[in-house]
Amino acid sequence: MIHANTPSYVGSHVTGFSNMVKGIVKYLSEATGRKRNQVNVIPGWVEPSDMRELRRICRTMGINPNIFPDTSDVLDAPLTGQHEFYPRGGAPVDEIRHSGDSRSTLALGPTASEAAALALEEKCEVRAEVLELPIGLLATDRFINALRHRSGIRVPGFITDERGRLVDMVADMHQYFYRKRVALFGDPDQLVSLAEFLVTMTCVPSTL
């Protein structure tokens, strides 16, 4: 059982999410003293497909990610016509326990993920780094670079190619986005990264 205090009169759903992830660390994470060749990724308030993409990027870079919480293949389990009370997917309890033996932690989104990363750093001495959600060119660059530094590997060519295609697309669409005013409404971590992404494309973001 994991206890997390999430009263509806304090903060928002993101506050509750942050408290829940911190509770996961408090009740499950352990340090055995034997470091594992893995990096914790606390993905923040994102969709299951985003968590799946984060895992894809890490694994294709040769990095073993320990992602939690992980709702991929749970909240987006395929419709097969057969009922599964507990869909396959998500982060196994044993993997969350091993987060205390990881080499480092990347927390994506300070509002949703920072508290858990700092709690894990204090409890198990796993060094934490807090980044913005990797939305857009600059934030994704920071995420890829953080993975590179944590693992001591070179960025593979397919990542460079994907980045180049994005840059080419932004350049091709520049005349359509230049100085366009864009209204944003959403959660704090998403808004910060989306605003930076829009500014990169020379748009003018505004909040509602």
mmCIF file of C-alpha atoms in Angstrom, residues 54-190:
data_model
loop_
_atom_site.group_PDB
_atom_site.id
_atom_site.type_symbol
_atom_site.label_atom_id
_atom_site.label_comp_id
_atom_site.label_asym_id
_atom_site.label_seq_id
_atom_site.Cartn_x
_atom_site.Cartn_y
_atom_site.Cartn_z
ATOM 1 C CA LEU A 54 10.628 8.148 -23.861
ATOM 2 C CA ARG A 55 11.385 4.439 -23.468
ATOM 3 C CA ARG A 56 11.984 4.078 -27.206
ATOM 4 C CA ILE A 57 14.468 6.934 -27.251
ATOM 5 C CA CYS A 58 16.351 5.635 -24.222
ATOM 6 C CA ARG A 59 16.580 2.053 -25.444
ATOM 7 C CA THR A 60 17.648 2.959 -28.954
ATOM 8 C CA MET A 61 20.411 5.070 -27.393
ATOM 9 C CA GLY A 62 21.557 1.984 -25.501
ATOM 10 C CA ILE A 63 20.244 3.219 -22.148
ATOM 11 C CA ASN A 64 18.282 1.077 -19.719
ATOM 12 C CA PRO A 65 15.486 3.369 -18.442
ATOM 13 C CA ASN A 66 13.617 2.837 -15.202
ATOM 14 C CA ILE A 67 10.437 4.814 -15.903
ATOM 15 C CA PHE A 68 7.909 5.387 -13.146
ATOM 16 C CA PRO A 69 5.044 5.969 -12.890
ATOM 17 C CA ASP A 70 4.345 4.324 -16.235
ATOM 18 C CA THR A 71 0.796 4.122 -17.585
ATOM 19 C CA SER A 72 1.743 2.823 -21.057
ATOM 20 C CA ASP A 73 -0.008 -0.428 -22.008
ATOM 21 C CA VAL A 74 -2.278 0.093 -18.995
ATOM 22 C CA LEU A 75 -4.373 3.191 -19.632
ATOM 23 C CA ASP A 76 -3.989 2.625 -23.380
ATOM 24 C CA ALA A 77 -4.201 -1.175 -23.397
ATOM 25 C CA PRO A 78 -5.308 -2.559 -26.786
ATOM 26 C CA LEU A 79 -8.924 -3.569 -27.265
ATOM 27 C CA THR A 80 -8.824 -7.335 -27.828
ATOM 28 C CA GLY A 81 -12.383 -8.346 -26.945
ATOM 29 C CA GLN A 82 -11.181 -10.097 -23.788
ATOM 30 C CA HIS A 83 -11.337 -8.435 -20.373
ATOM 31 C CA GLU A 84 -8.076 -8.124 -18.447
ATOM 32 C CA PHE A 85 -8.516 -6.818 -14.928
ATOM 33 C CA TYR A 86 -4.810 -5.990 -14.721
ATOM 34 C CA PRO A 87 -3.488 -5.137 -18.217
ATOM 35 C CA ARG A 88 0.139 -5.950 -18.924
ATOM 36 C CA GLY A 89 2.382 -2.927 -18.841
ATOM 37 C CA GLY A 90 3.402 -0.220 -16.457
ATOM 38 C CA ALA A 91 6.334 -0.225 -14.055
ATOM 39 C CA PRO A 92 6.709 -3.433 -11.988
ATOM 40 C CA VAL A 93 7.106 -2.931 -8.238
ATOM 41 C CA ASP A 94 10.547 -4.562 -8.294
ATOM 42 C CA GLU A 95 11.779 -2.071 -10.882
ATOM 43 C CA ILE A 96 10.569 0.833 -8.765
ATOM 44 C CA ARG A 97 12.384 -0.636 -5.762
ATOM 45 C CA HIS A 98 15.581 -0.794 -7.823
ATOM 46 C CA SER A 99 15.309 2.950 -8.564
ATOM 47 C CA GLY A 100 17.373 3.473 -5.426
ATOM 48 C CA ASP A 101 20.298 1.734 -7.125
ATOM 49 C CA SER A 102 20.163 3.726 -10.368
ATOM 50 C CA ARG A 103 23.033 5.921 -11.462
ATOM 51 C CA SER A 104 20.917 9.058 -11.715
ATOM 52 C CA THR A 105 17.384 10.405 -12.077
ATOM 53 C CA LEU A 106 15.928 12.672 -14.747
ATOM 54 C CA ALA A 107 12.725 14.363 -13.609
ATOM 55 C CA LEU A 108 10.716 15.781 -16.496
ATOM 56 C CA GLY A 109 8.662 18.760 -15.373
ATOM 57 C CA PRO A 110 9.433 20.550 -12.089
ATOM 58 C CA THR A 111 5.789 20.828 -11.021
ATOM 59 C CA ALA A 112 4.944 17.143 -11.405
ATOM 60 C CA SER A 113 8.263 15.322 -10.952
ATOM 61 C CA GLU A 114 10.785 17.378 -8.986
ATOM 62 C CA ALA A 115 9.513 16.433 -5.513
ATOM 63 C CA ALA A 116 9.901 12.705 -6.172
ATOM 64 C CA ALA A 117 13.368 13.091 -7.686
ATOM 65 C CA LEU A 118 14.604 15.122 -4.732
ATOM 66 C CA ALA A 119 13.049 12.649 -2.293
ATOM 67 C CA LEU A 120 14.882 9.804 -4.042
ATOM 68 C CA GLU A 121 18.131 11.780 -3.953
ATOM 69 C CA GLU A 122 17.750 12.342 -0.205
ATOM 70 C CA LYS A 123 16.645 8.787 0.568
ATOM 71 C CA CYS A 124 18.949 6.752 -1.690
ATOM 72 C CA GLU A 125 21.614 9.257 -2.791
ATOM 73 C CA VAL A 126 20.651 8.993 -6.458
ATOM 74 C CA ARG A 127 21.672 12.238 -8.134
ATOM 75 C CA ALA A 128 18.677 14.124 -9.535
ATOM 76 C CA GLU A 129 18.392 16.509 -12.456
ATOM 77 C CA VAL A 130 15.163 18.371 -13.208
ATOM 78 C CA LEU A 131 14.373 19.236 -16.826
ATOM 79 C CA GLU A 132 11.447 20.687 -18.698
ATOM 80 C CA LEU A 133 9.226 18.263 -20.589
ATOM 81 C CA PRO A 134 11.007 17.408 -23.871
ATOM 82 C CA ILE A 135 8.522 19.191 -26.126
ATOM 83 C CA GLY A 136 10.054 21.008 -29.075
ATOM 84 C CA LEU A 137 13.613 21.331 -30.312
ATOM 85 C CA LEU A 138 15.450 22.971 -27.405
ATOM 86 C CA ALA A 139 13.843 21.004 -24.568
ATOM 87 C CA THR A 140 14.393 17.727 -26.433
ATOM 88 C CA ASP A 141 18.042 18.696 -27.008
ATOM 89 C CA ARG A 142 18.435 19.162 -23.251
ATOM 90 C CA PHE A 143 16.846 15.762 -22.582
ATOM 91 C CA ILE A 144 19.062 13.953 -25.111
ATOM 92 C CA ASN A 145 22.164 15.696 -23.778
ATOM 93 C CA ALA A 146 21.262 14.763 -20.208
ATOM 94 C CA LEU A 147 20.930 11.106 -21.245
ATOM 95 C CA ARG A 148 24.263 11.347 -23.050
ATOM 96 C CA HIS A 149 26.054 12.796 -20.030
ATOM 97 C CA ARG A 150 24.478 10.298 -17.629
ATOM 98 C CA SER A 151 25.476 7.305 -19.746
ATOM 99 C CA GLY A 152 28.717 8.472 -21.330
ATOM 100 C CA ILE A 153 27.614 7.530 -24.846
ATOM 101 C CA ARG A 154 27.532 9.300 -28.185
ATOM 102 C CA VAL A 155 24.203 10.384 -29.624
ATOM 103 C CA PRO A 156 23.323 7.838 -32.332
ATOM 104 C CA GLY A 157 22.808 8.920 -35.911
ATOM 105 C CA PHE A 158 19.078 8.252 -35.983
ATOM 106 C CA ILE A 159 18.527 10.868 -33.258
ATOM 107 C CA THR A 160 20.542 13.407 -35.247
ATOM 108 C CA ASP A 161 18.538 12.537 -38.368
ATOM 109 C CA GLU A 162 15.196 12.958 -36.570
ATOM 110 C CA ARG A 163 16.361 16.326 -35.240
ATOM 111 C CA GLY A 164 17.446 17.406 -38.709
ATOM 112 C CA ARG A 165 14.029 16.542 -40.162
ATOM 113 C CA LEU A 166 12.368 18.659 -37.474
ATOM 114 C CA VAL A 167 14.659 21.618 -38.207
ATOM 115 C CA ASP A 168 13.928 21.264 -41.919
ATOM 116 C CA MET A 169 10.183 21.194 -41.265
ATOM 117 C CA VAL A 170 10.347 24.287 -39.033
ATOM 118 C CA ALA A 171 12.335 26.124 -41.711
ATOM 119 C CA ASP A 172 9.861 25.114 -44.443
ATOM 120 C CA MET A 173 6.855 26.313 -42.413
ATOM 121 C CA HIS A 174 8.445 29.511 -41.139
ATOM 122 C CA GLN A 175 6.385 31.818 -43.362
ATOM 123 C CA TYR A 176 3.162 30.375 -41.965
ATOM 124 C CA PHE A 177 4.090 30.641 -38.283
ATOM 125 C CA TYR A 178 6.077 33.899 -38.165
ATOM 126 C CA ARG A 179 4.618 36.296 -35.561
ATOM 127 C CA LYS A 180 1.391 34.302 -35.289
ATOM 128 C CA ARG A 181 -0.277 34.827 -31.910
ATOM 129 C CA VAL A 182 -1.089 31.545 -30.168
ATOM 130 C CA ALA A 183 -3.276 31.094 -27.082
ATOM 131 C CA LEU A 184 -2.199 28.440 -24.577
ATOM 132 C CA PHE A 185 -4.190 26.760 -21.836
ATOM 133 C CA GLY A 186 -2.985 23.805 -19.820
ATOM 134 C CA ASP A 187 -0.857 22.484 -16.990
ATOM 135 C CA PRO A 188 2.293 24.347 -15.886
ATOM 136 C CA ASP A 189 4.951 21.916 -17.124
ATOM 137 C CA GLN A 190 3.315 21.565 -20.544
#
